[in-house]
Amino acid sequence: MGGDHLTHDSEATVNRDRQFLHDVLDSIPSMIFWKDLNSVYLGCNETWAGMAGLSHPTEVVGKTDFDLPWTPAEVEAYRASDRQAIASGTPISDVFESTIQAWNRTVWLATTKSPIRNDRGEIVGVLGITTDITHSRTLEARMKLLRSTTLDLEAAPDFAAAVAVAVRRLCQAIGWEYGEAWLPDANDTSLTALASAWYAPDERLDAFSTPSQSVQIPIGTGLPGQAYVIRRAVWVEDITADPDALFLRAQAALAAGFRACFSVPILVSDRPIAVLCFFHAELHPRDKALLEFVNTLCAQLGSILQRKYADAALREAERQYRSIFEHANEGIYRVSRVGNIEIANPKMVEILGYSSAEELLASIADIGSQYYVDADTDRLWDELAVEGTIRRREAQVYKRDGTIAWIAENLRPIQDAEGQVIAYEGRVEDITSRKDDQAMFEAMLYQDTLTELPNRTIFNTWLTSEIGRAARLKEQVGLLFLDLDRFKTINDSLGHIVGDELLMDMAQRLRQCVGKDDKLARWGGDEFTILVPEVTDIAQIEQLAARAIEAFARPFEYANQELHITCSIGAAIFPLHGQTPQALLKNADTALFQAKEQGRNMYQIYTSAMNAQASERLMLENKLRQAIARDELELHYQPQLDVKSDRVSGVEALVRWEHPELGRLSPGVFIPIAEETGLIVPIGEWVLRTACQQVQAWHEQGMPLLRVAVNLSARQFQQSDLVQTVADVLAETQLAPEYLELEITESIAMLDIDLTIRVLKEMREMGVQISIDDFGTGYSSISYLRQFPFDTLKIDQSFIRDVTDNDSAAAIAEAVITLGQGLDLCVLAEGVETREQLEFLRSRDCDVIQGYWFSRPLPPPNLLEFWADKYGLDPIGDAAPALH
């Protein structure tokens, strides 16, 4: 179904819409899953599947939490929250600490579970949206450590004591077993251990620490010496495989049980004053987040040490500390015991929509009534005061403009020296978009977001139920498939905004056509379905179809422009034309295809004869699958003429199919089938290999060194092994890469910009030439064209056909030539059929032409004859001069 495609296979449409739903779910950053009332999984998005260690979301279907890599305690907690959400009928939020095997780490997960209701309001399952809050939890813990460590560093009586505090606290915070500190000597030539700043909680480490304290390490060598010179961290993830010999005490470290180590300098005014080293008993890859934390504390230590001797250092430390507060990616605020917000950072101001922190503080005098939508917050503060712990929850809050936002916040009480609660601190994340995602997902289950009609999911439920009812009561059910004619043309020419407006207008018109008991839905794309219960005769269906077609007769108006749109309809009736939902859908789709074939803007009722055409196409598909093995495909080569030298510079390989029974079949007949079925991939590889073999054979026979151009289809280009396939073919045929040119259309190039650039660059590095075909017929932009590593720009023949008698066509062709030359590309014009077209292109400095004026595509023997006739040379004799 859909538009004017060659097939209207309902399975393909289901797959397309299913893919659309998966694409939407996978674009949502949250981890999403849904279960039935028995906690059996019905589905998930890719992010959640990856977390659960699954290779694809479909693998979760039918599983329970017992089948997944959770611990028994985690399973019980998850299922308990399922039951709570189902029993309460309201969203339930909770936080779990879990060890995720697929991620190989322990994380904190915030999960909201909401009951899923059917169209009758009954709870039928649970929808879960999970967010990884480990970063927030870790940041909170490390911020707390920074605050307490800062106080201890301030209280340290001297430099050595402060460094010892830093070493001990860092080891405890990052979980590394061993730490040490090294100081430069007076001449700045070597480093010596600071004996009072060693952290070795295990006595077995004395065998490593004691001799190390008497070692002097020259500046620039060893682990601490390297960090001292380069003024940044040095990491050795495996001491046994240290290629640069960064760590001089490797044997002693291994004997002590260490495998990984790193060092980081303490800087004061960008000058190193000490180096800290840390050791771990396991292999440990470089950890960026850990280094950022250690660097932050070392920077704090350096600032504090400097502040002990200069007031300037004090101001810098305050700036750094303030920067953490001001640049945090979460909102931070403090509220007094009586409910006044006392301080708020810029992120908090941004979340609530105020212009400044001063405006926010002046506007919210009572957090209970002016900030929270739920005014009953006194109990929450009292509980926090008693518990003295962190509380995470989700809540709705008022923004400055009166709108409501969803937040997730961590709340904790702040205590004085006597342990009395004097204030509360909140850390806030705006989760409005996540809540919107949840609402959107629930709406997508049953409603089309554009037209607000019921969607395919609920329509399939209706159809199954109605057929079951009709079977019991011996009644008939009608099904109409409606498809807009040439809708793709409007989308492509006027844009999707106009297309969406059109779909909404057509949905409204269809609402006015159907009866009160009929069920109208948007099936997907430009397709609509109508379910008609209690059909008494075919005339009832015909009248409805006629009303729908008539509804489209009135022009659609957009921006003072009239658009005339028609529709085609296919109809089938249960049980005459199918006794299952699948059969009825298939046969209605077949009737729709027949209406398209008959000229559109009409309806067709299904008949068994309509299957003949579908069978013929299936027959052609089966024969195409055997064409390569039976050697029925052949290549013809169309010469390309260098305009300046009047010599052939290359050929384009074009596939032909000579069937022993059906005769020669046009590429326009079998290539679309090959594209749709995926057969284009093996056919394309055969074309590539055959063309390379033929050109190499010509070269060996003494033909001039021609370049062969081979077209790549969209499916070929998206194959992950395409580059390797080209390399293998070139190696197999021994054709030099510079004599192969691969052509892609601009529409292929724009499907995935990053993929296109990467693949084309790999081809170019191999030495293969690249051209963009059918230029001007797609939708690429000049900015993207500049990024693609093309060698040749081919002007589509539709622009060449009228260059001699149409000023607009001539202007377009001339502009494209100028564009190609400006980008330093060879410009090739396709479809040149007259001398006048050639002279026009020659006068505009077009580089190469191709078309019937010069030569039709020729089989290999005829191409040799053409060459000999054109240039009077024996192509099998002495080699002719090489052509550029």
CSV table of N, CA, C and O in Angstrom, one decimal, residues 195-235:
chain,number,residue,atom,x,y,z
A,195,ALA,N,57.6,11.4,52.8
A,195,ALA,CA,57.4,10.3,53.7
A,195,ALA,C,56.1,10.3,54.4
A,195,ALA,O,55.5,9.3,54.7
A,196,SER,N,55.7,11.6,54.8
A,196,SER,CA,54.5,11.7,55.6
A,196,SER,C,53.2,11.6,54.8
A,196,SER,O,52.1,11.6,55.4
A,197,ALA,N,53.3,11.5,53.5
A,197,ALA,CA,52.1,11.5,52.6
A,197,ALA,C,51.9,10.2,51.9
A,197,ALA,O,51.5,10.2,50.7
A,198,TRP,N,52.2,9.1,52.6
A,198,TRP,CA,52.0,7.8,52.0
A,198,TRP,C,50.7,7.2,52.5
A,198,TRP,O,50.5,7.2,53.7
A,199,TYR,N,49.9,6.6,51.7
A,199,TYR,CA,48.7,5.9,52.1
A,199,TYR,C,48.9,4.4,51.8
A,199,TYR,O,48.8,4.0,50.6
A,200,ALA,N,49.1,3.6,52.8
A,200,ALA,CA,49.3,2.2,52.6
A,200,ALA,C,48.6,1.4,53.7
A,200,ALA,O,49.2,1.0,54.7
A,201,PRO,N,47.3,1.2,53.6
A,201,PRO,CA,46.6,0.6,54.7
A,201,PRO,C,46.9,-0.8,55.0
A,201,PRO,O,46.6,-1.3,56.0
A,202,ASP,N,47.5,-1.5,54.0
A,202,ASP,CA,47.9,-2.9,54.2
A,202,ASP,C,49.3,-3.0,54.5
A,202,ASP,O,50.2,-2.5,53.7
A,203,GLU,N,49.7,-3.8,55.5
A,203,GLU,CA,51.1,-3.9,55.9
A,203,GLU,C,51.9,-4.6,54.8
A,203,GLU,O,53.1,-4.4,54.7
A,204,ARG,N,51.3,-5.4,54.0
A,204,ARG,CA,52.0,-6.1,52.9
A,204,ARG,C,52.6,-5.1,51.9
A,204,ARG,O,53.5,-5.5,51.1
A,205,LEU,N,52.1,-3.9,51.9
A,205,LEU,CA,52.6,-2.9,50.9
A,205,LEU,C,53.9,-2.2,51.4
A,205,LEU,O,54.5,-1.5,50.7
A,206,ASP,N,54.3,-2.5,52.6
A,206,ASP,CA,55.5,-1.9,53.2
A,206,ASP,C,56.7,-2.3,52.3
A,206,ASP,O,57.6,-1.5,52.2
A,207,ALA,N,56.7,-3.5,51.8
A,207,ALA,CA,57.8,-3.9,51.0
A,207,ALA,C,58.0,-3.1,49.7
A,207,ALA,O,59.1,-3.0,49.1
A,208,PHE,N,56.9,-2.4,49.3
A,208,PHE,CA,57.0,-1.5,48.2
A,208,PHE,C,57.2,-0.1,48.6
A,208,PHE,O,58.0,0.6,48.0
A,209,SER,N,56.5,0.4,49.7
A,209,SER,CA,56.6,1.8,50.0
A,209,SER,C,57.9,2.1,50.7
A,209,SER,O,58.5,3.2,50.5
A,210,THR,N,58.4,1.2,51.5
A,210,THR,CA,59.7,1.6,52.3
A,210,THR,C,60.9,1.9,51.4
A,210,THR,O,61.5,2.9,51.5
A,211,PRO,N,61.2,1.0,50.5
A,211,PRO,CA,62.4,1.3,49.6
A,211,PRO,C,62.1,2.5,48.7
A,211,PRO,O,63.0,3.2,48.3
A,212,SER,N,60.8,2.7,48.3
A,212,SER,CA,60.5,3.8,47.4
A,212,SER,C,60.8,5.1,48.0
A,212,SER,O,61.1,6.1,47.3
A,213,GLN,N,60.7,5.2,49.4
A,213,GLN,CA,60.9,6.5,50.0
A,213,GLN,C,62.4,6.9,50.0
A,213,GLN,O,62.7,8.1,50.4
A,214,SER,N,63.3,6.0,49.6
A,214,SER,CA,64.7,6.4,49.6
A,214,SER,C,65.2,6.6,48.1
A,214,SER,O,66.3,6.8,47.9
A,215,VAL,N,64.2,6.6,47.2
A,215,VAL,CA,64.6,6.7,45.8
A,215,VAL,C,64.5,8.1,45.3
A,215,VAL,O,63.6,8.9,45.7
A,216,GLN,N,65.4,8.5,44.4
A,216,GLN,CA,65.3,9.8,43.8
A,216,GLN,C,65.0,9.6,42.3
A,216,GLN,O,65.7,8.8,41.6
A,217,ILE,N,63.9,10.2,41.8
A,217,ILE,CA,63.6,10.0,40.4
A,217,ILE,C,63.9,11.2,39.6
A,217,ILE,O,63.4,12.3,39.9
A,218,PRO,N,64.7,11.2,38.6
A,218,PRO,CA,65.1,12.3,37.8
A,218,PRO,C,63.8,12.9,37.1
A,218,PRO,O,62.9,12.2,36.7
A,219,ILE,N,63.8,14.3,37.0
A,219,ILE,CA,62.7,15.0,36.4
A,219,ILE,C,62.6,14.5,34.9
A,219,ILE,O,63.6,14.4,34.2
A,220,GLY,N,61.4,14.1,34.5
A,220,GLY,CA,61.2,13.7,33.1
A,220,GLY,C,61.2,12.2,32.9
A,220,GLY,O,60.9,11.7,31.8
A,221,THR,N,61.5,11.5,34.0
A,221,THR,CA,61.5,10.0,33.9
A,221,THR,C,60.6,9.4,34.9
A,221,THR,O,60.2,10.1,35.9
A,222,GLY,N,60.2,8.2,34.7
A,222,GLY,CA,59.3,7.5,35.6
A,222,GLY,C,57.9,8.1,35.6
A,222,GLY,O,57.7,9.1,34.9
A,223,LEU,N,57.1,7.5,36.4
A,223,LEU,CA,55.7,7.9,36.4
A,223,LEU,C,55.5,9.3,37.0
A,223,LEU,O,54.9,10.2,36.3
A,224,PRO,N,56.1,9.7,38.2
A,224,PRO,CA,55.9,11.0,38.7
A,224,PRO,C,56.7,12.1,37.9
A,224,PRO,O,56.3,13.2,37.7
A,225,GLY,N,57.9,11.6,37.4
A,225,GLY,CA,58.7,12.6,36.6
A,225,GLY,C,58.1,13.0,35.3
A,225,GLY,O,58.2,14.2,34.9
A,226,GLN,N,57.4,12.1,34.7
A,226,GLN,CA,56.7,12.4,33.4
A,226,GLN,C,55.6,13.4,33.7
A,226,GLN,O,55.4,14.4,33.0
A,227,ALA,N,54.8,13.2,34.7
A,227,ALA,CA,53.6,14.1,35.0
A,227,ALA,C,54.1,15.4,35.4
A,227,ALA,O,53.5,16.5,35.1
A,228,TYR,N,55.3,15.5,36.1
A,228,TYR,CA,55.8,16.8,36.5
A,228,TYR,C,56.2,17.6,35.3
A,228,TYR,O,56.0,18.8,35.3
A,229,VAL,N,56.8,17.0,34.3
A,229,VAL,CA,57.3,17.8,33.1
A,229,VAL,C,56.1,18.2,32.2
A,229,VAL,O,56.0,19.4,31.8
A,230,ILE,N,55.2,17.3,31.9
A,230,ILE,CA,54.1,17.6,31.0
A,230,ILE,C,52.9,18.4,31.7
A,230,ILE,O,52.0,18.8,31.0
A,231,ARG,N,52.9,18.4,33.0
A,231,ARG,CA,52.0,19.1,33.8
A,231,ARG,C,50.5,18.6,33.6
A,231,ARG,O,49.6,19.4,33.7
A,232,ARG,N,50.4,17.3,33.4
A,232,ARG,CA,49.1,16.7,33.3
A,232,ARG,C,49.2,15.2,33.7
A,232,ARG,O,50.4,14.7,33.8
A,233,ALA,N,48.1,14.6,33.8
A,233,ALA,CA,48.1,13.2,34.3
A,233,ALA,C,48.8,12.2,33.3
A,233,ALA,O,48.8,12.4,32.1
A,234,VAL,N,49.5,11.2,33.9
A,234,VAL,CA,50.1,10.1,33.1
A,234,VAL,C,49.5,8.8,33.6
A,234,VAL,O,49.4,8.6,34.8
A,235,TRP,N,49.0,8.0,32.7
A,235,TRP,CA,48.2,6.8,33.1
A,235,TRP,C,48.9,5.6,32.5
A,235,TRP,O,49.2,5.5,31.3
